[in-house]
Amino acid sequence: MSHPRSPYILKGGIVLLNAENASIERIVTLQYNPDTLTRNLQVQGAGEDGDRSEALRLSGPPVETYTLEAEIDATDGMESADDVIAEVGIQHRLAALETIIYPSSSALFNANLMSQIGTIEIASAEAPLTLFIWNKNRVVPVRITEFSITEEAFDTKLNPIRAKISLGMRVLSVSDLGFNHQGGNIYMNYQQNKERLAKMYSGGTLQDFGINSIT
């Protein structure tokens, strides 16, 4: 039991959003926040083809990726006699994450039906917009690119009761979604938050480098 004066710790997690009407379809919070969050930013330079006249130009936002490892454990639920934990272990938590990268079964049935009657599907149904949330300044539209699960312990019915999840995500910017898409608006809020945070940094002086001028 936590101390009454303990600080409230925010959770990271994933939200599935209907991009057309902005309604929330699912919220999946991480049971325990991971200790590390790895981010990689690949610069999109206009002069990458060797054109020196474009050397200082940026063609778009960097390609940003997130990688994290999270743990899911049924211990608390088992101690509190949670009926769902007793029945399926942590499979419902795993399924809530796994099905993000599955087309819905209804979409699969529909595609199969259309193929049987000779109808060609022009475009597959659009999946919900996936948002990765890691505090109010990091709300980003993402595509899950890597997903692995290591189940480490099981109950007597072979339900998993402890697992580690590794997630790789690619941030979807306006270069991917456009400015008119709901995800594009969310991305621009994310970038503008970065710019606001950058202005909070007071910066240094040339004397910190031991020089008085650049030119």
Coordinates of N, CA and C in Angstrom, one line a residue:
M1 N 0.8 -1.2 0.0 CA 0.0 0.0 0.0 C 0.9 1.2 0.0
S2 N 0.6 2.2 -0.9 CA 1.4 3.4 -1.0 C 1.1 4.4 0.2
H3 N 2.1 5.1 0.5 CA 2.0 6.1 1.6 C 1.1 7.2 1.2
P4 N 0.2 7.7 2.0 CA -0.8 8.8 1.6 C -0.1 10.0 1.1
R5 N 1.2 10.3 1.5 CA 1.8 11.5 1.0 C 2.7 11.2 -0.2
S6 N 2.7 10.0 -0.7 CA 3.5 9.6 -1.9 C 3.0 10.4 -3.1
P7 N 3.9 10.8 -4.0 CA 3.4 11.6 -5.2 C 2.7 10.7 -6.1
Y8 N 1.6 11.2 -6.8 CA 0.9 10.5 -7.8 C 1.7 10.3 -9.0
I9 N 2.0 9.1 -9.5 CA 2.8 8.9 -10.6 C 1.9 8.7 -11.8
L10 N 2.1 9.5 -12.9 CA 1.4 9.4 -14.1 C 1.8 8.1 -14.8
K11 N 0.9 7.6 -15.6 CA 1.2 6.4 -16.4 C 1.4 6.8 -17.9
G12 N 2.3 6.0 -18.5 CA 2.4 6.1 -20.0 C 1.5 5.1 -20.6
G13 N 1.3 5.2 -21.9 CA 0.4 4.2 -22.5 C 0.0 4.6 -23.9
I14 N -1.0 3.9 -24.4 CA -1.5 4.0 -25.8 C -3.0 4.3 -25.8
V15 N -3.4 5.2 -26.7 CA -4.8 5.5 -26.9 C -5.1 5.3 -28.4
L16 N -6.2 4.6 -28.6 CA -6.7 4.4 -30.0 C -7.8 5.4 -30.2
L17 N -7.6 6.2 -31.3 CA -8.5 7.3 -31.6 C -9.2 7.1 -32.9
N18 N -10.5 7.4 -33.0 CA -11.1 7.4 -34.3 C -10.7 8.7 -35.0
A19 N -10.0 8.6 -36.1 CA -9.4 9.8 -36.7 C -10.5 10.7 -37.4
E20 N -11.7 10.1 -37.6 CA -12.7 10.9 -38.3 C -13.5 11.8 -37.3
N21 N -13.8 11.3 -36.1 CA -14.6 12.1 -35.2 C -13.9 12.3 -33.9
A22 N -12.6 11.9 -33.7 CA -11.8 12.1 -32.6 C -12.3 11.4 -31.3
S23 N -13.2 10.4 -31.5 CA -13.7 9.7 -30.3 C -12.6 8.6 -29.9
I24 N -12.5 8.4 -28.6 CA -11.6 7.4 -28.1 C -12.2 6.0 -28.1
E25 N -11.4 5.1 -28.7 CA -11.9 3.7 -28.9 C -11.3 2.8 -27.8
R26 N -10.1 3.1 -27.4 CA -9.5 2.2 -26.4 C -8.3 3.0 -25.7
I27 N -8.2 2.8 -24.4 CA -7.1 3.3 -23.6 C -6.3 2.2 -23.0
V28 N -5.0 2.0 -23.3 CA -4.2 1.0 -22.7 C -3.1 1.6 -21.9
T29 N -3.2 1.6 -20.6 CA -2.1 2.2 -19.8 C -1.1 1.1 -19.5
L30 N 0.2 1.5 -19.4 CA 1.2 0.6 -19.0 C 1.1 0.3 -17.5
Q31 N 1.1 -1.0 -17.1 CA 1.0 -1.3 -15.7 C 2.1 -0.7 -14.9
Y32 N 3.3 -0.8 -15.4 CA 4.5 -0.2 -14.8 C 5.2 0.6 -15.8
N33 N 5.6 1.8 -15.5 CA 6.3 2.6 -16.5 C 7.7 2.0 -16.6
P34 N 8.2 1.9 -17.9 CA 9.6 1.4 -18.0 C 10.6 2.3 -17.5
D35 N 11.8 1.8 -17.1 CA 12.9 2.6 -16.6 C 13.5 3.4 -17.7
T36 N 13.5 3.0 -18.9 CA 14.1 3.7 -20.0 C 13.2 3.8 -21.2
L37 N 13.4 4.9 -21.9 CA 12.6 5.1 -23.2 C 13.7 5.6 -24.2
T38 N 13.9 4.8 -25.2 CA 14.9 5.2 -26.2 C 14.3 5.8 -27.4
R39 N 14.8 7.0 -27.7 CA 14.3 7.8 -28.9 C 15.4 8.0 -29.9
N40 N 15.1 7.8 -31.2 CA 16.1 8.0 -32.2 C 15.5 9.0 -33.3
L41 N 16.2 10.0 -33.7 CA 15.8 11.0 -34.6 C 16.7 10.9 -35.9
Q42 N 16.1 10.6 -37.0 CA 16.9 10.6 -38.3 C 16.6 11.9 -39.0
V43 N 17.6 12.7 -39.2 CA 17.5 14.0 -39.9 C 17.1 13.8 -41.4
Q44 N 16.1 14.6 -41.8 CA 15.7 14.7 -43.2 C 16.2 15.9 -43.8
G45 N 17.4 15.8 -44.4 CA 18.1 16.9 -45.0 C 17.8 17.0 -46.5
A46 N 17.6 18.2 -47.0 CA 17.3 18.4 -48.4 C 18.6 18.1 -49.2
G47 N 19.8 18.3 -48.6 CA 21.0 18.1 -49.4 C 21.6 16.8 -49.3
E48 N 20.9 15.7 -48.9 CA 21.4 14.4 -48.8 C 21.9 13.8 -50.1
D49 N 21.5 14.4 -51.2 CA 22.0 13.8 -52.5 C 23.3 14.5 -53.0
G50 N 23.9 15.3 -52.1 CA 25.2 15.9 -52.4 C 25.1 17.3 -53.0
D51 N 23.9 17.8 -53.2 CA 23.7 19.2 -53.7 C 24.1 20.2 -52.6
R52 N 25.2 20.8 -52.8 CA 25.8 21.7 -51.8 C 24.9 22.9 -51.5
S53 N 24.1 23.3 -52.6 CA 23.2 24.5 -52.4 C 22.1 24.2 -51.4
E54 N 21.8 22.9 -51.1 CA 20.8 22.5 -50.2 C 21.3 22.0 -48.9
A55 N 22.6 22.1 -48.6 CA 23.2 21.5 -47.5 C 22.6 21.9 -46.1
L56 N 22.1 23.2 -46.0 CA 21.5 23.6 -44.8 C 20.0 23.6 -44.7
R57 N 19.4 23.0 -45.7 CA 18.0 22.9 -45.7 C 17.5 21.6 -45.2
L58 N 16.3 21.7 -44.5 CA 15.6 20.5 -44.0 C 14.4 20.2 -44.8
S59 N 14.2 19.0 -45.3 CA 13.1 18.7 -46.2 C 11.8 18.3 -45.4
G60 N 12.0 18.1 -44.1 CA 10.8 17.8 -43.3 C 11.2 17.4 -41.9
P61 N 10.3 17.1 -41.0 CA 10.6 16.7 -39.6 C 11.4 15.4 -39.7
P62 N 12.3 15.3 -38.6 CA 13.1 14.0 -38.6 C 12.1 12.8 -38.4
V63 N 12.6 11.7 -38.9 CA 11.9 10.4 -38.6 C 12.3 10.0 -37.2
E64 N 11.3 10.0 -36.3 CA 11.5 9.7 -34.9 C 11.0 8.4 -34.5
T65 N 11.7 7.6 -33.8 CA 11.3 6.3 -33.3 C 11.4 6.2 -31.8
Y66 N 10.5 5.4 -31.2 CA 10.6 5.2 -29.8 C 10.7 3.7 -29.6
T67 N 11.5 3.3 -28.5 CA 11.6 1.9 -28.2 C 11.5 1.8 -26.6
L68 N 10.7 0.9 -26.2 CA 10.6 0.7 -24.7 C 10.3 -0.7 -24.4
E69 N 10.6 -1.1 -23.2 CA 10.3 -2.4 -22.6 C 9.5 -2.2 -21.4
A70 N 8.3 -2.9 -21.3 CA 7.4 -2.8 -20.2 C 7.1 -4.1 -19.6
E71 N 6.8 -4.1 -18.3 CA 6.4 -5.4 -17.6 C 5.0 -5.4 -17.3
I72 N 4.4 -6.6 -17.3 CA 3.0 -6.8 -16.9 C 3.0 -8.0 -15.9
D73 N 2.4 -7.8 -14.8 CA 2.5 -8.8 -13.7 C 1.1 -8.9 -13.1
A74 N 0.7 -10.1 -12.8 CA -0.6 -10.4 -12.2 C -0.6 -10.5 -10.7
T75 N 0.5 -10.2 -10.1 CA 0.6 -10.4 -8.6 C -0.5 -9.6 -7.9
D76 N -0.7 -8.3 -8.2 CA -1.6 -7.5 -7.4 C -3.0 -8.1 -7.6
G77 N -3.4 -8.5 -8.8 CA -4.7 -9.0 -9.1 C -4.9 -10.3 -8.4
M78 N -3.9 -11.1 -8.3 CA -4.0 -12.4 -7.6 C -4.2 -12.2 -6.1
E79 N -3.5 -11.2 -5.6 CA -3.7 -11.0 -4.2 C -5.1 -10.4 -3.8
S80 N -5.7 -9.7 -4.8 CA -7.0 -9.1 -4.5 C -8.1 -10.0 -5.0
A81 N -7.8 -11.2 -5.4 CA -8.8 -12.1 -5.9 C -9.5 -11.6 -7.1
D82 N -8.8 -11.0 -8.1 CA -9.5 -10.4 -9.3 C -10.0 -11.6 -10.1
D83 N -11.3 -11.6 -10.4 CA -11.9 -12.7 -11.2 C -11.3 -12.9 -12.6
V84 N -11.0 -11.8 -13.2 CA -10.5 -11.9 -14.6 C -9.1 -12.4 -14.6
I85 N -8.3 -12.0 -13.6 CA -6.9 -12.5 -13.5 C -7.0 -14.0 -13.2
A86 N -7.9 -14.4 -12.3 CA -8.0 -15.8 -12.0 C -8.4 -16.7 -13.2
E87 N -9.2 -16.1 -14.1 CA -9.7 -16.8 -15.3 C -8.7 -16.9 -16.4
V88 N -8.0 -15.7 -16.7 CA -7.2 -15.6 -17.9 C -5.8 -15.1 -17.6
G89 N -5.4 -14.9 -16.4 CA -4.1 -14.3 -16.1 C -4.0 -12.9 -16.6
I90 N -2.9 -12.7 -17.4 CA -2.8 -11.3 -18.0 C -3.1 -11.3 -19.5
Q91 N -3.7 -12.3 -19.9 CA -4.0 -12.4 -21.4 C -4.8 -11.3 -21.9
H92 N -5.7 -10.8 -21.1 CA -6.6 -9.7 -21.5 C -5.7 -8.4 -21.7
R93 N -4.8 -8.2 -20.8 CA -3.9 -7.0 -21.0 C -3.0 -7.2 -22.2
L94 N -2.5 -8.4 -22.5 CA -1.7 -8.6 -23.6 C -2.5 -8.4 -24.9
A95 N -3.7 -9.0 -24.9 CA -4.6 -8.9 -26.0 C -5.0 -7.5 -26.4
A96 N -5.2 -6.6 -25.4 CA -5.5 -5.2 -25.6 C -4.4 -4.5 -26.4
L97 N -3.1 -4.9 -26.2 CA -2.0 -4.4 -26.9 C -1.8 -5.1 -28.3
E98 N -1.9 -6.4 -28.3 CA -1.7 -7.1 -29.5 C -2.7 -6.8 -30.6
T99 N -3.9 -6.6 -30.2 CA -5.0 -6.4 -31.3 C -4.9 -5.0 -31.9
I100 N -4.0 -4.2 -31.4 CA -3.7 -2.9 -32.1 C -3.2 -3.1 -33.5
I101 N -2.4 -4.2 -33.6 CA -1.7 -4.4 -34.9 C -2.4 -5.5 -35.7
Y102 N -3.6 -5.8 -35.3 CA -4.5 -6.8 -36.1 C -5.6 -6.0 -36.8
P103 N -5.9 -6.3 -38.1 CA -7.1 -5.8 -38.6 C -8.3 -6.5 -37.9
S104 N -9.4 -5.9 -37.7 CA -10.5 -6.5 -37.0 C -11.0 -7.7 -37.7
S105 N -11.5 -8.7 -36.9 CA -12.1 -9.9 -37.5 C -13.2 -9.6 -38.4
S106 N -14.0 -8.6 -38.1 CA -15.1 -8.2 -39.0 C -14.6 -7.7 -40.3
A107 N -13.5 -6.9 -40.3 CA -12.9 -6.5 -41.6 C -12.4 -7.6 -42.4
L108 N -11.8 -8.6 -41.7 CA -11.3 -9.8 -42.5 C -12.4 -10.6 -43.1
F109 N -13.5 -10.8 -42.3 CA -14.7 -11.5 -42.8 C -15.3 -10.7 -44.0
N110 N -15.3 -9.4 -43.9 CA -15.9 -8.6 -45.0 C -15.1 -8.7 -46.2
A111 N -13.7 -8.6 -46.1 CA -12.8 -8.7 -47.2 C -13.0 -10.1 -47.9
N112 N -13.1 -11.1 -47.1 CA -13.3 -12.5 -47.6 C -14.6 -12.6 -48.4
L113 N -15.7 -12.0 -47.8 CA -17.0 -12.0 -48.5 C -16.9 -11.3 -49.8
M114 N -16.3 -10.2 -49.8 CA -16.2 -9.4 -51.1 C -15.4 -10.1 -52.1
S115 N -14.3 -10.8 -51.7 CA -13.5 -11.6 -52.7 C -14.3 -12.7 -53.3
Q116 N -15.2 -13.3 -52.5 CA -16.0 -14.5 -52.9 C -17.1 -14.1 -53.9
I117 N -17.5 -12.8 -53.8 CA -18.6 -12.4 -54.8 C -17.9 -11.6 -55.9
G118 N -16.6 -11.6 -56.0 CA -15.9 -11.0 -57.1 C -15.8 -9.5 -57.0
T119 N -15.9 -9.0 -55.9 CA -15.7 -7.5 -55.7 C -14.3 -7.2 -55.3
I120 N -13.7 -6.3 -56.0 CA -12.3 -5.9 -55.6 C -12.3 -4.7 -54.6
E121 N -11.6 -4.9 -53.5 CA -11.6 -3.9 -52.5 C -10.5 -2.8 -52.9
I122 N -11.0 -1.6 -53.1 CA -10.1 -0.5 -53.6 C -9.1 -0.2 -52.5
A123 N -9.6 0.0 -51.3 CA -8.7 0.3 -50.2 C -9.2 -0.3 -48.9
S124 N -8.2 -0.9 -48.2 CA -8.6 -1.5 -46.9 C -9.1 -0.4 -45.9
A125 N -9.9 -0.9 -44.9 CA -10.4 0.0 -43.9 C -9.3 0.6 -43.1
E126 N -9.4 1.9 -42.8 CA -8.4 2.6 -42.0 C -8.5 2.2 -40.6
A127 N -7.3 1.8 -40.0 CA -7.3 1.5 -38.6 C -7.4 2.7 -37.7
P128 N -7.8 2.5 -36.4 CA -7.8 3.7 -35.5 C -6.4 4.3 -35.5
L129 N -6.4 5.6 -35.2 CA -5.1 6.3 -35.0 C -4.5 6.0 -33.6
T130 N -3.3 5.5 -33.7 CA -2.6 5.1 -32.4 C -1.8 6.3 -31.9
L131 N -2.1 6.6 -30.6 CA -1.3 7.7 -30.0 C -0.5 7.1 -28.8
F132 N 0.8 7.4 -28.8 CA 1.6 7.1 -27.7 C 1.7 8.3 -26.7
I133 N 1.4 8.1 -25.5 CA 1.3 9.2 -24.5 C 2.3 9.0 -23.4
W134 N 3.2 10.0 -23.2 CA 4.2 9.9 -22.2 C 4.3 11.3 -21.6
N135 N 3.3 11.7 -20.9 CA 3.1 13.0 -20.3 C 2.4 14.0 -21.2
K136 N 2.0 15.1 -20.8 CA 1.2 16.0 -21.6 C 2.0 16.7 -22.7
N137 N 3.4 16.6 -22.6 CA 4.2 17.2 -23.7 C 4.5 16.2 -24.8
R138 N 4.3 14.9 -24.5 CA 4.6 13.9 -25.5 C 3.3 13.1 -25.8
V139 N 2.5 13.6 -26.6 CA 1.3 12.9 -27.2 C 1.6 12.8 -28.7
V140 N 1.9 11.7 -29.2 CA 2.3 11.6 -30.6 C 1.6 10.4 -31.3
P141 N 1.2 10.7 -32.6 CA 0.7 9.6 -33.4 C 1.8 8.7 -33.8
V142 N 1.6 7.4 -33.7 CA 2.6 6.5 -34.0 C 2.1 5.3 -34.8
R143 N 3.0 4.6 -35.4 CA 2.7 3.3 -36.0 C 3.6 2.3 -35.2
I144 N 3.0 1.2 -34.7 CA 3.8 0.2 -34.0 C 4.6 -0.6 -35.1
T145 N 5.9 -0.6 -35.0 CA 6.7 -1.3 -36.0 C 7.3 -2.6 -35.5
E146 N 7.5 -2.7 -34.2 CA 8.0 -3.9 -33.6 C 7.3 -4.2 -32.3
F147 N 7.0 -5.5 -32.1 CA 6.2 -5.9 -30.9 C 6.6 -7.3 -30.6
S148 N 7.3 -7.5 -29.4 CA 7.6 -8.8 -29.0 C 7.2 -9.0 -27.5
I149 N 6.8 -10.2 -27.2 CA 6.3 -10.6 -25.8 C 7.1 -11.8 -25.3
T150 N 7.6 -11.7 -24.1 CA 8.3 -12.8 -23.5 C 7.5 -13.1 -22.2
E151 N 6.8 -14.2 -22.3 CA 6.0 -14.7 -21.1 C 6.9 -15.5 -20.2
E152 N 6.9 -15.0 -18.9 CA 7.9 -15.5 -18.0 C 7.4 -16.4 -16.9
A153 N 6.1 -16.4 -16.6 CA 5.5 -17.2 -15.6 C 4.1 -17.5 -15.9
F154 N 3.6 -18.7 -15.4 CA 2.2 -19.1 -15.7 C 1.6 -19.7 -14.5
D155 N 0.2 -19.6 -14.5 CA -0.5 -20.2 -13.4 C -0.8 -21.7 -13.7
T156 N -1.6 -22.3 -12.9 CA -1.8 -23.8 -13.0 C -2.6 -24.1 -14.3
K157 N -3.2 -23.1 -14.9 CA -4.0 -23.3 -16.1 C -3.2 -22.9 -17.3
L158 N -1.9 -22.6 -17.1 CA -1.0 -22.1 -18.2 C -1.4 -20.7 -18.7
N159 N -2.1 -20.0 -17.9 CA -2.3 -18.6 -18.2 C -1.0 -17.8 -17.9
P160 N -0.6 -17.0 -18.8 CA 0.6 -16.1 -18.4 C 0.3 -15.2 -17.3
I161 N 1.1 -15.1 -16.3 CA 0.9 -14.2 -15.2 C 2.0 -13.2 -15.0
R162 N 3.1 -13.3 -15.8 CA 4.1 -12.3 -15.9 C 4.7 -12.3 -17.3
A163 N 4.9 -11.1 -17.8 CA 5.5 -11.0 -19.2 C 6.2 -9.7 -19.3
K164 N 7.2 -9.7 -20.3 CA 7.9 -8.5 -20.7 C 7.5 -8.2 -22.1
I165 N 7.2 -6.9 -22.4 CA 6.8 -6.5 -23.7 C 7.9 -5.5 -24.3
S166 N 8.3 -5.7 -25.5 CA 9.2 -4.8 -26.2 C 8.4 -4.1 -27.3
L167 N 8.3 -2.8 -27.3 CA 7.6 -2.1 -28.3 C 8.5 -1.1 -29.1
G168 N 8.4 -1.2 -30.4 CA 9.1 -0.2 -31.3 C 8.0 0.6 -32.0
M169 N 8.1 1.9 -32.0 CA 7.1 2.8 -32.6 C 7.8 3.9 -33.4
R170 N 7.1 4.1 -34.6 CA 7.6 5.2 -35.4 C 6.6 6.4 -35.4
V171 N 7.1 7.6 -35.0 CA 6.2 8.7 -35.0 C 5.7 9.1 -36.4
L172 N 4.4 9.3 -36.5 CA 3.8 9.7 -37.8 C 3.7 11.3 -37.8
S173 N 4.4 11.9 -38.6 CA 4.5 13.4 -38.7 C 3.5 13.9 -39.8
V174 N 3.5 15.2 -40.0 CA 2.7 15.7 -41.1 C 3.2 15.3 -42.4
S175 N 4.4 14.9 -42.5 CA 4.9 14.3 -43.8 C 4.2 13.0 -44.1
D176 N 3.8 12.3 -43.1 CA 3.1 11.0 -43.3 C 1.6 11.2 -43.4
L177 N 1.0 12.1 -42.6 CA -0.4 12.2 -42.4 C -1.0 13.4 -43.1
G178 N -0.2 14.4 -43.3 CA -0.8 15.7 -43.8 C -1.3 16.6 -42.7
F179 N -1.6 17.8 -43.0 CA -2.1 18.8 -42.1 C -3.5 18.7 -41.8
N180 N -4.3 18.1 -42.7 CA -5.7 18.0 -42.5 C -6.2 16.8 -41.8
H181 N -5.3 15.9 -41.5 CA -5.6 14.7 -40.7 C -5.5 15.0 -39.2
Q182 N -6.4 14.3 -38.5 CA -6.4 14.5 -37.0 C -5.0 14.2 -36.4
G183 N -4.4 13.2 -36.9 CA -3.0 12.8 -36.4 C -2.0 13.9 -36.8
G184 N -2.2 14.6 -37.9 CA -1.3 15.7 -38.3 C -1.4 16.8 -37.3
N185 N -2.6 17.1 -36.9 CA -2.8 18.2 -35.9 C -2.2 17.8 -34.6
I186 N -2.3 16.6 -34.2 CA -1.7 16.1 -32.9 C -0.2 16.2 -33.0
Y187 N 0.3 15.8 -34.2 CA 1.8 15.9 -34.3 C 2.3 17.3 -34.2
M188 N 1.6 18.3 -34.9 CA 2.0 19.7 -34.8 C 2.0 20.2 -33.4
N189 N 1.0 19.8 -32.6 CA 1.0 20.2 -31.2 C 2.2 19.6 -30.5
Y190 N 2.6 18.4 -30.8 CA 3.8 17.8 -30.3 C 5.1 18.6 -30.6
Q191 N 5.2 19.0 -31.9 CA 6.4 19.7 -32.3 C 6.4 21.1 -31.7
Q192 N 5.2 21.7 -31.6 CA 5.2 23.1 -31.0 C 5.5 23.0 -29.5
N193 N 5.1 21.9 -28.9 CA 5.5 21.8 -27.5 C 7.1 21.7 -27.3
K194 N 7.7 21.0 -28.3 CA 9.2 20.9 -28.3 C 9.8 22.3 -28.4
E195 N 9.2 23.1 -29.3 CA 9.7 24.5 -29.5 C 9.5 25.3 -28.3
R196 N 8.4 25.1 -27.6 CA 8.1 25.9 -26.4 C 9.1 25.5 -25.3
L197 N 9.4 24.2 -25.2 CA 10.3 23.7 -24.2 C 11.8 24.2 -24.5
A198 N 12.1 24.3 -25.8 CA 13.4 24.7 -26.2 C 13.6 26.2 -25.8
K199 N 12.6 27.0 -25.8 CA 12.7 28.4 -25.4 C 12.9 28.5 -23.9
M200 N 12.5 27.5 -23.1 CA 12.7 27.6 -21.7 C 14.2 27.4 -21.3
Y201 N 15.0 26.9 -22.3 CA 16.5 26.7 -22.0 C 17.2 28.0 -22.2
S202 N 17.9 28.5 -21.2 CA 18.5 29.8 -21.3 C 19.7 29.8 -22.2
G203 N 20.4 28.7 -22.4 CA 21.5 28.7 -23.3 C 22.8 29.1 -22.6
G204 N 23.9 29.0 -23.3 CA 25.2 29.3 -22.7 C 25.8 30.6 -23.4
T205 N 27.1 30.7 -23.2 CA 27.8 31.9 -23.9 C 29.0 31.3 -24.6
L206 N 29.5 32.1 -25.5 CA 30.7 31.7 -26.2 C 31.9 31.5 -25.3
Q207 N 31.9 32.3 -24.1 CA 32.9 32.2 -23.2 C 33.0 30.7 -22.5
D208 N 31.8 30.1 -22.5 CA 31.8 28.7 -22.1 C 32.7 27.8 -22.9
F209 N 32.9 28.2 -24.2 CA 33.7 27.4 -25.1 C 35.2 27.9 -25.1
G210 N 35.4 29.0 -24.4 CA 36.7 29.6 -24.3 C 37.0 30.5 -25.5
I211 N 36.0 31.0 -26.2 CA 36.2 31.9 -27.3 C 35.3 33.1 -27.1
N212 N 35.7 34.2 -27.9 CA 34.9 35.4 -27.8 C 34.1 35.7 -29.0
S213 N 34.4 35.1 -30.1 CA 33.6 35.3 -31.3 C 33.7 34.0 -32.2
I214 N 32.8 33.9 -33.1 CA 32.8 32.8 -34.1 C 33.6 33.2 -35.4
T215 N 33.3 34.4 -35.8 CA 34.0 34.8 -37.1 C 35.2 35.7 -36.8

